[in-house]
Coordinates of C-alpha atoms in Angstrom, one line a residue:
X1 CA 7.5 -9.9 2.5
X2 CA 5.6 -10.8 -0.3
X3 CA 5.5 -8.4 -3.1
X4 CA 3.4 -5.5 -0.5
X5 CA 4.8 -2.6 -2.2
X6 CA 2.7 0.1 -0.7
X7 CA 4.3 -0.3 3.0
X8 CA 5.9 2.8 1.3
X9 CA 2.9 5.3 0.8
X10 CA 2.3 7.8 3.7
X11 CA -0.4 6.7 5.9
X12 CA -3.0 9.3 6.4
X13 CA -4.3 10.3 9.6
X14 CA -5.6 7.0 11.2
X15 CA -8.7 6.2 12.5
X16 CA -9.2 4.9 16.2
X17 CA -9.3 1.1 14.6
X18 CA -11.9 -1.7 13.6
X19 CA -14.8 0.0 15.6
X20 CA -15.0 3.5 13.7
X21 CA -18.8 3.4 12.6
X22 CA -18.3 5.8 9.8
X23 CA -16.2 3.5 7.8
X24 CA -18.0 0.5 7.6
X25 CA -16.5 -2.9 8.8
X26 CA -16.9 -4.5 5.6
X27 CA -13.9 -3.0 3.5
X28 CA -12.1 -3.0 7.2
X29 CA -12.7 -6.7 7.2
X30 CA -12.0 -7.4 3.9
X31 CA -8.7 -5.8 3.3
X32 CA -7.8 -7.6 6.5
X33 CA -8.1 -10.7 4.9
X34 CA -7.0 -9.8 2.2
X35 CA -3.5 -9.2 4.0
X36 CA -3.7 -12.4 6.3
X37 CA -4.2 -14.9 3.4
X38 CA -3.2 -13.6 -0.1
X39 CA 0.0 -12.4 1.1
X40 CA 0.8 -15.1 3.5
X41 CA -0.2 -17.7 0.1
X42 CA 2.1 -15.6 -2.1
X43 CA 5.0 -17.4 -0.7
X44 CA 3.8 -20.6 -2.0
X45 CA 3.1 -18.8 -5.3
X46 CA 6.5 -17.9 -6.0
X47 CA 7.7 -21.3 -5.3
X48 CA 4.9 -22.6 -7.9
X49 CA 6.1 -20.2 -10.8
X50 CA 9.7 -21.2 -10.0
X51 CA 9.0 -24.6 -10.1
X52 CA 6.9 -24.4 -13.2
X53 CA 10.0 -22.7 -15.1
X54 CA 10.0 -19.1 -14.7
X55 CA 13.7 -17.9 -14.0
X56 CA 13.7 -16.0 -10.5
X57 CA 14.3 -12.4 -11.7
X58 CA 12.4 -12.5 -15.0
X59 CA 9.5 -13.4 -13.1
X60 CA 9.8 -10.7 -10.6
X61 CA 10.2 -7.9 -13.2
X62 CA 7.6 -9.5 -15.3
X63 CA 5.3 -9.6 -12.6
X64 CA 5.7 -6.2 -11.1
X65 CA 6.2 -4.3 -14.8
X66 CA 2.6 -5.8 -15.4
X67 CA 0.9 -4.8 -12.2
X68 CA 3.4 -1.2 -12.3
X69 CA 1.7 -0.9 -15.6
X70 CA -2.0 -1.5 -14.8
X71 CA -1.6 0.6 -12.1
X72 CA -0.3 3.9 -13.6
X73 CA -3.0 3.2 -16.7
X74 CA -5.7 2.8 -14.3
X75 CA -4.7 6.0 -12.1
X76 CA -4.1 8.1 -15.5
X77 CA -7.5 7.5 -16.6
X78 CA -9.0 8.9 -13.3
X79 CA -6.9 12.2 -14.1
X80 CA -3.9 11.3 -11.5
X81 CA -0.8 13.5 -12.8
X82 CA 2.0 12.5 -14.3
X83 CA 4.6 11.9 -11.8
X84 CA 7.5 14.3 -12.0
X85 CA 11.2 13.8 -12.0
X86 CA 11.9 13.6 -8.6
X87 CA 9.3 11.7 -7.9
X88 CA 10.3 9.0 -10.0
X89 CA 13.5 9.1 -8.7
X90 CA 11.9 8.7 -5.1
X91 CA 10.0 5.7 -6.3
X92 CA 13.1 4.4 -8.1
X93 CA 15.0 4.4 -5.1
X94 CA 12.0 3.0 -3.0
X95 CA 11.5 0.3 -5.5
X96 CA 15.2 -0.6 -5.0
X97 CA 15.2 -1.2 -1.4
X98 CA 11.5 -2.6 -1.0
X99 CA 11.3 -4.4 -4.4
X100 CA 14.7 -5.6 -5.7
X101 CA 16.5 -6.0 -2.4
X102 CA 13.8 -6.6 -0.2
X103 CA 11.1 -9.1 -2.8
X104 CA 14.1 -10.0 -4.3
X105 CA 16.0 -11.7 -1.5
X106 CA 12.8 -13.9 -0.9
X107 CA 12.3 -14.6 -4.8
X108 CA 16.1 -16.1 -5.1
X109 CA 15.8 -17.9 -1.7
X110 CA 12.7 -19.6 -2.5
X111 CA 15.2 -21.5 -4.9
X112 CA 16.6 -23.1 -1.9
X113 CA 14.4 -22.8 1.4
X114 CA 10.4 -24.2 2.0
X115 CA 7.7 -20.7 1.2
X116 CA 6.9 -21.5 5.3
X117 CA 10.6 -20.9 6.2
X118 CA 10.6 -17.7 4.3
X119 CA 7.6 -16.3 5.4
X120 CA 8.8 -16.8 8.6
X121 CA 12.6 -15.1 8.6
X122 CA 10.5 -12.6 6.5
X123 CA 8.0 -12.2 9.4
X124 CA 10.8 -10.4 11.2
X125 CA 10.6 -6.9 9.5
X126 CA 8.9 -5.5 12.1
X127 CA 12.0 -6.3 14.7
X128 CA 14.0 -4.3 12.3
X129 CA 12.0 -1.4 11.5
X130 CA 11.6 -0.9 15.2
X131 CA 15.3 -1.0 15.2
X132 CA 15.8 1.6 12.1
X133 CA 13.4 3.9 14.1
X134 CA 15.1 3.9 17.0
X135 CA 18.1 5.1 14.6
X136 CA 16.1 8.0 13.5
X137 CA 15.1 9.2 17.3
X138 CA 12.2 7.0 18.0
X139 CA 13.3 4.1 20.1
X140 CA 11.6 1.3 21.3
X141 CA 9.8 0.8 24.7
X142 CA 10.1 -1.4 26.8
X143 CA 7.8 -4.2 25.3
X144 CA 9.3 -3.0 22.2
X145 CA 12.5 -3.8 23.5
X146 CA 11.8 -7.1 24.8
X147 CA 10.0 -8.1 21.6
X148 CA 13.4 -7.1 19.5
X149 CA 15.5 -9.3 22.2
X150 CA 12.9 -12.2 21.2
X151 CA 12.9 -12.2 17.8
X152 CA 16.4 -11.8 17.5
X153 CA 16.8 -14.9 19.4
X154 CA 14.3 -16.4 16.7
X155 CA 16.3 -15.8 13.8
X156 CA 19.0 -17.1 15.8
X157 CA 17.3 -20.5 16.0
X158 CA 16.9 -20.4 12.4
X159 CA 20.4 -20.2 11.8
X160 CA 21.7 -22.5 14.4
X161 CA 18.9 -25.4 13.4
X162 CA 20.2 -25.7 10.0
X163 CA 16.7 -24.5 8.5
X164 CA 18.4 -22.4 5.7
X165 CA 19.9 -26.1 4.3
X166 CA 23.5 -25.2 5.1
X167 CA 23.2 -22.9 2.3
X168 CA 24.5 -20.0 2.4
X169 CA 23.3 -17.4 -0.3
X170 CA 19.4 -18.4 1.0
X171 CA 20.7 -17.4 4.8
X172 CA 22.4 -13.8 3.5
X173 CA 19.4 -13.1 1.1
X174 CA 16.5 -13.7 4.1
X175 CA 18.7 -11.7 5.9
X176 CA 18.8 -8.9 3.1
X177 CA 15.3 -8.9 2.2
X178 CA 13.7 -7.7 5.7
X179 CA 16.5 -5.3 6.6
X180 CA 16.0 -3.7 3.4
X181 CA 12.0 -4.1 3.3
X182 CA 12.4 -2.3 7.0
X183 CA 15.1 0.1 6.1
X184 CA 13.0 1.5 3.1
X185 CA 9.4 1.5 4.6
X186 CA 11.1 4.1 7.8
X187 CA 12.8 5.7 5.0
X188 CA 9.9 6.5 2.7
X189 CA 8.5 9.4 5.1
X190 CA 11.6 11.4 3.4
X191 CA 11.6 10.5 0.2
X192 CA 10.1 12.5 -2.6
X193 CA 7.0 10.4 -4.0
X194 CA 4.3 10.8 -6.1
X195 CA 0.6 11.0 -4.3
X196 CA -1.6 8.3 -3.2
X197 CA -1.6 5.0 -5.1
X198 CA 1.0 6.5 -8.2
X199 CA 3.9 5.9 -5.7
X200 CA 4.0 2.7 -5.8
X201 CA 3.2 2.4 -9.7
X202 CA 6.5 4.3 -10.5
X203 CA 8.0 1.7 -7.7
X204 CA 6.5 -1.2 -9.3
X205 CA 7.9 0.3 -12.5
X206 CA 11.3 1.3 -11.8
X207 CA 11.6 -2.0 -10.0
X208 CA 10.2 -3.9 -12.9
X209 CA 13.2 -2.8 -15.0
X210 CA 16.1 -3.3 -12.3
X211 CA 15.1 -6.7 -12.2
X212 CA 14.8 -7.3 -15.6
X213 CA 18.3 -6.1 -16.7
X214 CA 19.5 -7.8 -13.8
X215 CA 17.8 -10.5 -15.3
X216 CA 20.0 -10.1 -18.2
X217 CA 23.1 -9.6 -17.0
X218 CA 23.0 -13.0 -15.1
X219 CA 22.1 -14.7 -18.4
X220 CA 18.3 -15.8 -17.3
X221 CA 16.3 -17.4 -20.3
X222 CA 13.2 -19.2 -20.3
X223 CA 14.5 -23.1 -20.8
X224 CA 10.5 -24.5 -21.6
X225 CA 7.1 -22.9 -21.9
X226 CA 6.6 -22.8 -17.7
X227 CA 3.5 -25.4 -16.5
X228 CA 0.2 -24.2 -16.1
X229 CA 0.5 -24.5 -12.5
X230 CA 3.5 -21.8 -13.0
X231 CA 1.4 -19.6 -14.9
X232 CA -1.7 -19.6 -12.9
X233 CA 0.8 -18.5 -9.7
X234 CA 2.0 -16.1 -12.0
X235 CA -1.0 -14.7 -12.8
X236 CA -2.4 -15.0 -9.0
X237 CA 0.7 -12.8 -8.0
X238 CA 0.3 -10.0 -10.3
X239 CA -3.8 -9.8 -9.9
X240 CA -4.0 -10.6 -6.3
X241 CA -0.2 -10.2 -4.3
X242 CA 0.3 -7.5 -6.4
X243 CA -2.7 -5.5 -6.8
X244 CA -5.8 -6.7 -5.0
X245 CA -3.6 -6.9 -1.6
X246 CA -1.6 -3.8 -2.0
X247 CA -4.6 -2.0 -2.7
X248 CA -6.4 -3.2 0.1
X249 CA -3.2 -2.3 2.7
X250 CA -3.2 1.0 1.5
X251 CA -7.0 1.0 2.7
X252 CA -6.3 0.2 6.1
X253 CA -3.0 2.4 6.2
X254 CA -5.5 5.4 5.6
X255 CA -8.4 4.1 8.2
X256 CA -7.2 1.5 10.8
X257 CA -4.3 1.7 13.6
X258 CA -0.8 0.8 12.2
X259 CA -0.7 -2.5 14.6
X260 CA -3.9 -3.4 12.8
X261 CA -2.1 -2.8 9.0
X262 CA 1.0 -4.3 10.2
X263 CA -0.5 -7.4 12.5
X264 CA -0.1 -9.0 8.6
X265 CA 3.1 -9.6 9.6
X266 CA 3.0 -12.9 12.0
X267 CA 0.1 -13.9 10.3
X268 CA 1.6 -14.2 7.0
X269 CA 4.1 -16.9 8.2
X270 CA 1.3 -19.2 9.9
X271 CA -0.8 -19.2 6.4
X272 CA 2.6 -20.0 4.4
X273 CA 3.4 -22.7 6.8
X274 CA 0.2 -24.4 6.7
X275 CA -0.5 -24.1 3.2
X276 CA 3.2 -25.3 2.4
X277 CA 2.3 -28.3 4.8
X278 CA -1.0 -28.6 2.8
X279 CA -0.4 -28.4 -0.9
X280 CA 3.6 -28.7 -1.0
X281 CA 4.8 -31.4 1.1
X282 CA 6.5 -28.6 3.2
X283 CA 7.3 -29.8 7.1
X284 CA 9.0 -27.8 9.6
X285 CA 11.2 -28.6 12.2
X286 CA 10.9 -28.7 16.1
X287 CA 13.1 -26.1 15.9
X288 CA 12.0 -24.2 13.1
X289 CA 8.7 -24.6 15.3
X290 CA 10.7 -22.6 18.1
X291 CA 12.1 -20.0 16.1
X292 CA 8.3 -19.3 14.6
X293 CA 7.1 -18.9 18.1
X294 CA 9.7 -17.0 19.3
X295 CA 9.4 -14.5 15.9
X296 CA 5.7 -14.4 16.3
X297 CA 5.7 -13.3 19.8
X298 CA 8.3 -10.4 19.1
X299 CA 6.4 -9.5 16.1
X300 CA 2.7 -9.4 18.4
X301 CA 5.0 -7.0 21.2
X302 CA 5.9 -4.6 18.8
X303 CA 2.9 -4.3 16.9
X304 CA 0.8 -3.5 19.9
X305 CA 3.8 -1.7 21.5
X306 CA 2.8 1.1 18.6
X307 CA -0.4 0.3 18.4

């Protein structure tokens, strides 16, 4: 779950998929890889600018106040409206559940668990978003069904393999972040938000300051000037997890299938493991190894279940 905001904004009507001449496979492509690689590399971003000596909350409300704030400049300029109360308040509580509980979670566990292992339980969301739509009157079929059976079995390997470290406050918050990313992604469709791209702006910006007094109450200070590695991943979240990729999923949102815009999902955890493996000294378990399978194979049976 890296920082993709704009699961949130209401997809317009979408095309047939990949094939539709009158869009152009270029963008199509792009925003696809986008997806696959920037947001699967986040993970190993976050742990970089943790490392480096940004405290976990700070950097979250730092990062998305910046890219919040670009955003709305950038959409005023081009004569978007200013959003109106309730809309705010829509993106407030959408930047709540995606952002602070949902980003959040996987910012404070990367202080204890590998950026592979949390792109993986994160890889789940889609298990419980099919399980939150089923609560609103659209329940899974039967591939659907099988997949949730699957990847619940998954995060159960997790759990009983020790992966999360015997900690835990990393086990509850991987648990938290998807449930809540899922929960507020069904729940968007009927919540009050501001048009097109400005949604997420006032969810980036609402979120932005939630973190940051949370921030303060915990007492967070910056102990050191962070590395240059830390600021470099800092500045490679805001640009590209926050801005390039969300930009380009709400591309494919309005043009491709929903199981093309959400197949992100077990992707994401294959580029964070093997770039973990690569540039951090990351390793995973035979079982962790399982559980990915297992996760990945729910996640592929639900995506094309709705495709």
């Amino acid at each position: 779950m890296s920082p993709s905001i704009s699961s949130s904004t209401p997809a317009a009507a979408p095309s047939v998929g990949l094939s539709a001449p009158e869009r152009g496979r270029a963008p199509l492509l792009f925003s696809l890889f986008a997806l696959y690689i920037i947001w699967g590399s986040t993970y190993l971003a976050i742990r970089f600018a943790l490392e480096g000596g940004f405290p976990p909350l700070r950097m979250a409300g730092a990062r998305y106040g910046l890219a919040g704030a670009v955003l709305y400049v950038v959409l005023r300029l081009r004569g978007a409206p200013h959003p109106s109360a309730r809309q705010w308040l829509g993106g407030g509580v959408l930047g709540l559940l995606l952002l602070v509980l949902g980003n959040g979670s996987v910012v404070v566990a990367q202080q204890w668990v590998s950026s592979g292992l949390v792109a993986l339980a994160v890889g789940s969301m889609p298990l419980w978003a099919a399980l939150f739509g089923g609560l609103f009157g659209q329940w899974p079929g039967r591939s659907e069904r099988w997949g949730l059976v699957l990847g619940f079995c998954g995060l159960g390997l997790l759990n009983v393999g020790g992966s999360f470290g015997g900690n835990p406050w990393a086990a509850f918050a991987l648990l938290l972040g998807p449930v809540s990313w899922a929960f507020g992604s069904v729940w968007s469709r009927r919540v009050p938000q501001a048009p097109g791209f400005m949604s997420s702006a006032t969810q980036m910006l609402v979120a932005s300051g939630l973190f940051l007094a949370a921030s303060a109450v915990k007492g967070e200070h910056l102990a050191h000037l962070p590395t240059t590695r830390a600021l470099v991943a800092f500045g490679y979240l805001v640009t590209f997890g926050s801005l390039v990729a969300f930009s380009a999923y709400g591309y494919l949102l309005r043009n491709a299938r929903p199981s093309v815009a959400m197949s992100y999902a077990y992707v994401n955890p294959v580029v964070a493991v093997l770039l973990g493996v690569a540039l951090a000294g990351e390793a995973m378990s035979p079982v962790g190894l399982l559980a990915m399978g297992a996760i990945l194979g729910a996640v592929v049976l639900i995506t094309r279940a709705r495709g």
